[in-house]
Short mmCIF file of C-alpha atoms in Angstrom, two decimals:
data_model
loop_
_atom_site.label_atom_id
_atom_site.label_comp_id
_atom_site.label_asym_id
_atom_site.label_seq_id
_atom_site.Cartn_x
_atom_site.Cartn_y
_atom_site.Cartn_z
CA MET A 1 288.65 143.50 211.87
CA SER A 2 285.82 142.19 209.73
CA ARG A 3 285.19 143.70 206.30
CA SER A 4 281.79 144.98 207.38
CA LEU A 5 283.54 147.33 209.81
CA SER A 6 285.76 148.82 207.12
CA PHE A 7 283.26 151.13 205.41
CA HIS A 8 284.77 154.37 204.19
CA THR A 9 282.93 157.68 204.02
CA ARG A 10 282.59 157.52 200.26
CA ASP A 11 281.72 153.82 200.14
CA SER A 12 278.47 153.40 198.21
CA ARG A 13 277.39 150.83 200.78
CA TRP A 14 276.92 153.65 203.30
CA ARG A 15 274.33 155.19 201.02
CA GLY A 16 272.31 151.97 201.04
CA ALA A 17 272.80 151.67 204.81
CA LEU A 18 271.65 155.26 205.34
CA ALA A 19 268.58 154.69 203.21
CA VAL A 20 267.61 151.61 205.24
CA LEU A 21 268.14 153.43 208.55
CA GLN A 22 266.07 156.40 207.38
CA GLU A 23 263.20 154.09 206.47
CA MET A 24 263.41 152.49 209.92
CA ARG A 25 263.41 155.94 211.47
CA ARG A 26 260.50 157.14 209.33
CA GLU A 27 258.39 154.11 210.26
CA PRO A 28 259.46 152.34 213.45
CA GLY A 29 258.52 148.67 213.19
CA VAL A 30 258.82 148.54 209.40
CA THR A 31 259.70 145.15 207.91
CA ARG A 32 262.83 144.40 205.92
CA ALA A 33 260.67 143.31 202.98
CA ALA A 34 258.82 146.64 202.97
CA VAL A 35 262.09 148.59 203.07
CA ALA A 36 263.52 146.54 200.21
CA GLN A 37 260.43 147.21 198.11
CA ARG A 38 260.46 150.97 198.80
CA LEU A 39 264.16 151.32 198.04
CA GLY A 40 264.17 149.01 195.04
CA LEU A 41 266.59 146.59 196.68
CA SER A 42 266.80 142.92 195.86
CA SER A 43 266.15 140.53 198.73
CA GLY A 44 269.85 139.62 198.76
CA SER A 45 271.00 143.26 198.93
CA ALA A 46 268.57 144.04 201.72
CA THR A 47 269.77 141.00 203.66
CA GLU A 48 273.44 141.98 203.21
CA ILE A 49 272.89 145.61 204.26
CA THR A 50 270.88 144.73 207.35
CA ALA A 51 273.48 142.12 208.34
CA ARG A 52 276.21 144.78 208.20
CA LEU A 53 274.06 147.19 210.18
CA ARG A 54 273.46 144.52 212.83
CA GLU A 55 277.18 143.90 213.14
CA LEU A 56 277.75 147.62 213.61
CA ALA A 57 275.07 147.75 216.33
CA LEU A 58 273.02 150.16 214.24
CA LEU A 59 270.00 147.96 213.71
CA ALA A 60 268.25 144.98 215.27
CA GLU A 61 265.94 142.50 213.56
CA THR A 62 263.16 140.45 215.08
CA PRO A 63 260.93 137.94 213.28
CA ALA A 64 257.83 139.49 211.73
CA ALA A 65 254.43 137.94 212.26
CA ALA A 66 253.66 135.37 209.60
CA SER A 67 251.40 136.67 206.83
CA GLY A 68 250.59 134.17 204.12
CA ARG A 69 253.03 132.52 201.78
CA GLY A 70 256.50 133.68 200.87
CA ARG A 71 259.78 133.97 202.67
CA PRO A 72 259.60 135.11 206.29
CA THR A 73 260.81 138.66 206.88
CA THR A 74 261.94 140.63 209.92
CA VAL A 75 260.97 143.82 211.72
CA LEU A 76 263.69 146.48 211.89
CA GLY A 77 264.43 148.51 215.01
CA PRO A 78 267.28 150.25 216.85
CA HIS A 79 270.05 148.02 218.17
CA PRO A 80 270.03 147.74 221.99
CA ASP A 81 273.72 148.73 222.05
CA GLY A 82 273.46 151.31 219.28
CA PRO A 83 274.00 155.07 219.15
CA VAL A 84 271.77 157.44 221.08
CA VAL A 85 271.28 161.18 221.41
CA VAL A 86 270.49 163.03 224.61
CA ALA A 87 267.57 165.46 224.23
CA VAL A 88 266.75 168.21 226.74
CA ASP A 89 263.62 170.38 226.95
CA LEU A 90 264.50 173.46 229.01
CA ARG A 91 261.30 175.37 229.79
CA GLN A 92 260.30 178.30 231.97
CA GLU A 93 259.30 176.27 235.01
CA ASP A 94 261.08 172.95 234.54
CA TYR A 95 263.30 170.75 232.41
CA ARG A 96 263.24 167.20 231.05
CA CYS A 97 266.23 165.13 230.00
CA ALA A 98 265.65 162.19 227.67
CA VAL A 99 267.53 159.75 225.47
CA ALA A 100 266.52 158.64 221.98
CA ALA A 101 267.82 155.81 219.84
CA LEU A 102 267.72 155.79 216.03
CA ASP A 103 263.92 155.53 215.95
CA GLY A 104 263.81 159.05 217.43
CA ARG A 105 261.51 158.16 220.33
CA PRO A 106 262.61 160.05 223.46
CA GLU A 107 262.62 158.20 226.77
CA VAL A 108 262.57 160.67 229.67
CA LEU A 109 265.28 159.91 232.22
CA GLU A 110 264.92 162.91 234.54
CA ALA A 111 262.34 165.68 234.93
CA GLU A 112 262.28 168.37 237.59
CA ALA A 113 260.97 171.86 238.31
CA HIS A 114 263.63 174.57 238.57
CA ALA A 115 264.58 175.12 242.19
CA ASP A 116 266.13 178.40 241.05
CA ARG A 117 265.69 180.01 237.63
CA ALA A 118 268.95 181.94 237.85
CA ALA A 119 270.85 180.95 234.72
CA ASP A 120 273.95 179.50 236.38
CA ARG A 121 271.98 177.38 238.84
CA ALA A 122 269.38 176.15 236.36
CA VAL A 123 272.06 175.27 233.81
CA GLY A 124 274.06 173.52 236.53
CA THR A 125 271.08 171.36 237.46
CA VAL A 126 270.41 170.40 233.85
CA ALA A 127 274.12 169.71 233.34
CA ARG A 128 274.02 167.12 236.12
CA ALA A 129 271.10 165.37 234.44
CA VAL A 130 272.94 165.33 231.10
CA ARG A 131 276.08 164.00 232.80
CA HIS A 132 274.06 161.18 234.37
CA ALA A 133 272.74 160.26 230.92
CA CYS A 134 276.21 160.37 229.36
CA ASP A 135 277.66 158.29 232.19
CA ARG A 136 274.89 155.73 231.69
CA TYR A 137 275.27 155.43 227.90
CA GLY A 138 278.99 156.16 227.56
CA ASP A 139 280.39 156.53 224.06
CA ARG A 140 277.04 155.56 222.56
CA VAL A 141 276.03 159.23 223.01
CA ARG A 142 276.65 161.01 219.71
CA PHE A 143 275.00 164.41 220.36
CA VAL A 144 273.41 166.43 223.14
CA SER A 145 270.50 168.43 221.72
CA VAL A 146 268.72 171.13 223.75
CA ALA A 147 265.33 172.71 223.10
CA VAL A 148 265.08 175.93 225.09
CA ALA A 149 262.43 178.59 225.58
CA ALA A 150 264.70 181.31 224.24
CA THR A 151 265.87 183.15 221.16
CA VAL A 152 268.77 181.17 219.72
CA ARG A 153 271.34 182.66 217.32
CA HIS A 154 274.37 180.78 215.98
CA GLY A 155 273.53 177.92 218.35
CA ARG A 156 273.62 180.11 221.49
CA ILE A 157 270.96 181.66 223.70
CA THR A 158 270.71 185.36 222.92
CA GLN A 159 267.90 186.11 225.36
CA SER A 160 264.95 184.42 227.01
CA ALA A 161 262.02 186.53 228.12
CA ALA A 162 260.41 183.37 229.51
CA LEU A 163 263.36 182.49 231.74
CA GLY A 164 264.51 186.05 232.37
CA TRP A 165 267.92 185.37 230.84
CA ASP A 166 270.09 187.39 228.53
CA ALA A 167 273.00 185.74 226.68
CA VAL A 168 273.74 182.35 228.26
CA ASP A 169 276.38 179.81 227.27
CA LEU A 170 275.08 176.23 227.47
CA GLY A 171 278.50 174.69 226.83
CA ALA A 172 278.55 173.41 230.42
CA LEU A 173 275.78 170.96 229.53
CA VAL A 174 278.22 168.68 227.72
CA PRO A 175 280.42 166.75 230.16
CA HIS A 176 282.80 165.44 227.48
CA PRO A 177 284.34 167.73 224.84
CA GLY A 178 283.99 165.08 222.13
CA VAL A 179 280.19 165.16 222.24
CA PRO A 180 278.75 167.95 220.04
CA LEU A 181 276.09 170.27 221.49
CA LEU A 182 273.08 171.48 219.48
CA VAL A 183 270.82 174.25 220.79
CA GLY A 184 267.47 175.21 219.26
CA ASN A 185 264.34 177.17 220.09
CA ASP A 186 261.72 174.89 221.65
CA ALA A 187 258.83 176.05 219.44
CA THR A 188 260.93 175.62 216.31
CA LEU A 189 261.87 172.09 217.30
CA ALA A 190 258.27 171.22 218.17
CA GLY A 191 257.33 172.37 214.67
CA VAL A 192 260.00 170.11 213.19
CA ALA A 193 258.56 167.17 215.10
CA GLU A 194 254.99 167.91 213.99
CA SER A 195 256.10 168.01 210.37
CA ARG A 196 258.00 164.72 210.65
CA TYR A 197 255.79 162.63 212.91
CA GLY A 198 252.75 164.66 213.91
CA ALA A 199 249.77 166.57 212.62
CA ALA A 200 251.66 168.18 209.71
CA ALA A 201 253.34 164.99 208.44
CA GLY A 202 253.24 164.82 204.65
CA THR A 203 252.61 168.56 204.20
CA ALA A 204 255.32 170.36 202.23
CA VAL A 205 254.80 173.76 203.89
CA ALA A 206 253.52 173.82 207.47
CA LEU A 207 253.17 176.58 210.04
CA HIS A 208 253.52 175.68 213.71
CA VAL A 209 252.43 178.20 216.35
CA THR A 210 252.53 177.64 220.09
CA ILE A 211 251.60 179.67 223.17
CA GLU A 212 253.44 179.15 226.43
CA VAL A 213 254.93 182.35 227.84
CA GLY A 214 254.31 184.39 224.69
CA VAL A 215 254.06 183.02 221.16
CA GLY A 216 256.60 180.98 219.27
CA GLY A 217 256.68 178.83 216.21
CA THR A 218 258.24 178.16 212.87
CA LEU A 219 257.57 177.70 209.18
CA ILE A 220 258.57 174.21 208.04
CA VAL A 221 259.41 173.58 204.41
CA ASP A 222 260.00 169.95 203.37
CA GLY A 223 260.60 168.91 206.96
CA ARG A 224 263.09 171.64 207.82
CA PRO A 225 262.53 174.93 209.67
CA VAL A 226 263.09 178.31 208.04
CA GLU A 227 265.46 179.68 210.68
CA GLY A 228 266.78 182.81 209.01
CA MET A 229 270.37 183.96 208.58
CA THR A 230 271.48 183.38 212.18
CA GLY A 231 268.98 180.79 213.42
CA ALA A 232 266.75 183.32 215.22
CA GLY A 233 263.82 183.09 212.80
CA GLY A 234 260.32 182.18 213.95
CA GLU A 235 260.06 184.75 216.76
CA PHE A 236 256.42 185.35 215.89
CA GLY A 237 255.65 186.68 219.35
CA HIS A 238 257.72 189.76 218.65
CA LEU A 239 255.73 190.90 215.67
CA PRO A 240 254.06 194.25 216.52
CA PHE A 241 250.53 192.79 216.64
CA GLY A 242 249.93 193.95 220.23
CA ASP A 243 249.38 197.18 222.14
CA ARG A 244 252.05 199.68 221.05
CA GLY A 245 251.91 201.19 224.53
CA LEU A 246 253.27 198.02 226.14
CA ARG A 247 256.98 197.28 226.23
CA CYS A 248 257.99 193.63 225.99
CA PRO A 249 260.83 192.16 228.10
CA CYS A 250 262.62 191.65 224.77
CA GLY A 251 262.99 195.44 224.51
CA ALA A 252 260.49 196.04 221.68
CA TRP A 253 257.11 197.79 221.96
CA GLY A 254 253.77 196.27 221.00
CA CYS A 255 254.83 192.61 220.83
CA TRP A 256 252.15 190.01 220.07
CA ASP A 257 253.52 188.03 223.05
CA LEU A 258 251.87 190.43 225.46
CA ALA A 259 248.44 190.13 223.80
CA VAL A 260 247.89 186.37 223.85
CA ASP A 261 249.23 184.61 226.95
CA GLY A 262 248.48 184.58 230.67
CA ARG A 263 249.86 188.08 231.09
CA ALA A 264 247.19 189.41 228.72
CA ILE A 265 244.39 187.59 230.55
CA ALA A 266 245.65 188.97 233.88
CA ARG A 267 245.84 192.50 232.47
CA HIS A 268 242.27 192.35 231.15
CA LEU A 269 241.11 191.15 234.59
CA GLY A 270 243.04 193.84 236.44
CA ASP A 271 245.35 191.30 238.08
CA PRO A 272 249.10 191.86 238.55
CA PRO A 273 251.42 190.15 236.03
CA PRO A 274 251.60 186.46 237.00
CA ARG A 275 254.93 184.90 237.87
CA ASP A 276 253.98 181.89 235.76
CA PRO A 277 251.77 183.07 232.87
CA ARG A 278 251.29 179.53 231.62
CA THR A 279 249.80 178.21 234.86
CA TYR A 280 247.72 181.38 235.26
CA ALA A 281 246.27 180.97 231.76
CA ARG A 282 245.34 177.33 232.37
CA ALA A 283 243.59 178.27 235.60
CA ALA A 284 241.67 181.02 233.78
CA LEU A 285 240.50 178.58 231.12
CA ASP A 286 239.24 176.28 233.88
CA ARG A 287 237.25 179.14 235.46
CA MET A 288 235.52 180.36 232.32
CA ALA A 289 232.23 178.52 232.84
CA GLU A 290 231.40 180.22 236.14
CA ASP A 291 233.09 183.61 235.72
CA ALA A 292 231.81 186.05 233.08
CA ALA A 293 234.80 188.39 233.51
CA VAL A 294 237.22 185.56 232.82
CA ARG A 295 235.14 184.51 229.83
CA SER A 296 235.36 188.02 228.42
CA ALA A 297 239.12 188.20 228.96
CA VAL A 298 239.75 184.80 227.35
CA ASN A 299 237.56 185.68 224.37
CA ARG A 300 239.48 188.89 223.85
CA VAL A 301 242.80 187.08 223.96
CA ALA A 302 241.54 184.36 221.59
CA GLY A 303 240.48 187.06 219.12
CA ASP A 304 243.86 188.76 219.29
CA PHE A 305 245.58 185.43 218.75
CA ALA A 306 243.41 184.53 215.74
CA SER A 307 243.93 187.96 214.14
CA GLY A 308 247.70 187.58 214.31
CA LEU A 309 247.48 184.00 213.07
CA ALA A 310 245.54 185.23 210.04
CA GLY A 311 248.38 187.63 209.30
CA LEU A 312 250.89 184.78 209.39
CA VAL A 313 248.72 182.69 207.06
CA ASN A 314 248.44 185.62 204.63
CA ALA A 315 252.20 186.16 204.66
CA LEU A 316 253.51 182.59 204.70
CA ASP A 317 250.89 180.58 202.76
CA PRO A 318 251.11 177.29 204.72
CA GLY A 319 249.31 174.11 203.75
CA VAL A 320 248.38 173.41 207.38
CA VAL A 321 248.66 175.23 210.71
CA THR A 322 249.40 173.23 213.87
CA LEU A 323 248.70 174.69 217.32
CA GLY A 324 250.86 173.72 220.28
CA GLY A 325 250.98 174.51 223.99
CA LEU A 326 248.07 176.66 225.15
CA ALA A 327 247.13 177.72 221.63
CA GLU A 328 244.72 174.83 221.06
CA PRO A 329 243.01 175.03 224.50
CA LEU A 330 242.61 178.77 223.95
CA ARG A 331 240.97 178.21 220.58
CA ALA A 332 238.73 175.48 221.98
CA ALA A 333 237.65 177.69 224.89
CA ALA A 334 236.58 180.55 222.62
CA THR A 335 235.84 178.86 219.30
CA PRO A 336 233.28 181.36 217.90
CA ARG A 337 235.47 184.39 218.68
CA PHE A 338 238.59 182.65 217.33
CA ALA A 339 236.87 181.54 214.11
CA ALA A 340 235.38 184.98 213.44
CA ALA A 341 238.66 186.82 214.04
CA LEU A 342 240.59 184.37 211.87
CA GLN A 343 238.11 184.72 209.02
CA ASP A 344 238.07 188.52 209.28
CA GLY A 345 241.87 188.64 209.15
CA LEU A 346 242.30 186.45 206.07
CA MET A 347 242.66 187.93 202.61
CA ARG A 348 239.44 187.55 200.64
CA PHE A 349 240.77 184.91 198.25
CA ARG A 350 241.78 182.68 201.20
CA ARG A 351 238.44 182.66 203.01
CA ALA A 352 236.75 180.02 200.89
CA ASP A 353 239.62 177.55 201.29
CA PRO A 354 241.82 178.44 204.29
CA PRO A 355 244.50 176.02 205.47
CA PRO A 356 243.27 173.63 208.16
CA VAL A 357 244.13 174.72 211.71
CA VAL A 358 244.65 171.60 213.84
CA ALA A 359 245.93 170.64 217.27
CA ALA A 360 249.54 169.51 217.46
CA ALA A 361 249.63 165.72 217.78
CA LEU A 362 252.71 165.42 219.99
CA GLY A 363 251.54 167.74 222.76
CA GLU A 364 254.15 168.64 225.36
CA ASP A 365 256.59 166.11 223.93
CA GLY A 366 257.00 167.98 220.66
CA ALA A 367 260.16 169.87 221.62
CA LEU A 368 261.85 166.67 222.88
CA HIS A 369 260.96 164.83 219.67
CA GLY A 370 262.27 167.76 217.63
CA ALA A 371 265.54 168.00 219.58
CA ALA A 372 266.12 164.29 219.02
CA ALA A 373 265.19 164.59 215.33
CA VAL A 374 267.71 167.32 214.50
CA ALA A 375 270.46 165.48 216.38
CA LEU A 376 269.73 162.28 214.45
CA ASP A 377 269.79 164.31 211.21
CA ARG A 378 273.35 165.28 212.09
CA PHE A 379 274.38 161.75 213.00
CA LEU A 380 272.77 159.92 210.09
CA THR A 381 275.29 160.96 207.46
CA GLU A 382 278.03 159.01 205.77
CA GLU A 383 280.54 160.76 208.03
CA GLY A 384 278.50 160.02 211.15
CA LEU A 385 278.17 156.33 210.37
CA ALA A 386 281.85 156.05 209.44
CA ALA A 387 282.83 157.64 212.78
CA TRP A 388 280.57 155.19 214.61
CA ALA A 389 282.05 152.25 212.72
CA SER A 390 285.56 153.45 213.52
CA ALA A 391 284.70 153.74 217.21
CA ARG A 392 283.25 150.23 217.20
CA ALA A 393 286.36 148.88 215.52
CA GLY A 394 288.53 150.63 218.10
CA ARG A 395 286.65 148.93 220.88
CA GLY A 396 287.35 145.58 219.29
#
């Protein structure tokens, strides 16, 4: 076994290796020279570390385009035989299963609408997709990470109003017991992705709010979500900002969820509750121009959304607010009503300089990016790299 495969968990060389990999992850396509400069490494140290990482199949180098005088450098990227994580986005109507290498970019392998939303059948279908991914990538898979439209406590689904589920065990998603499973709320993970790679990148405190079936989101501080004691934080849709005479599927009365999604638009129009509130809301937004009743309903919902958002800004003091899912189209469809309600709801001292409210940059891919990001956080540790090196040595 070569010396480069004999790193120990406490070996200082892992710290340098981790730092290089994090820079590659932070900026895919970064050059070795740029990484060395940022980390204060000599050219020789950077060359030695990247050589070890290549040998461990953690990093690949390709020649960089020539740029003036000086020694040629290389572009750093994930190794083609390196570790990957499987990321799943389990939504109300469908699921997507993707794989991401160390640059954190998910590549969707399978995507399909639920043939049956019953928990056992939906989970069984997703489990087959995850098994196909694990069979394809073998022991390169280090984690399976699931973003789900549900309340998640202690890494387990407690309930999902969107899917109509109560407590559900997702353990069946992992075909091999040696692969750890991570489970997170989809809106929380989308917020993580926006703070790392999207519209909130570089902001120390960011608020992410999304509308799909109800409202979700998270407060991100220094790139990490504030999840609460058990991981169930960020359930903004269950704040009592709505009609106290309406009972939410979660069991509480007056939830904000019921005031801002497709169910609210349908109620204002006198329509029955839609089976798919998300699709119903999108159709309503498309009909606004020619239907005054729809326009009125959408404006009312946009005002109720902006009022609640102002309350979150007052309470949490974010530097930026990102809007995901239907939240941004709703704002865009009723901009004057949204802006007026937001301004009216802000504390007086905030009105002159409110935090910017911007569209999420990653769109529908936010939850997948976030699921991959938290899994890579768990892998990119001294222990994670040592375990990978040990597995590589065992193969040899």
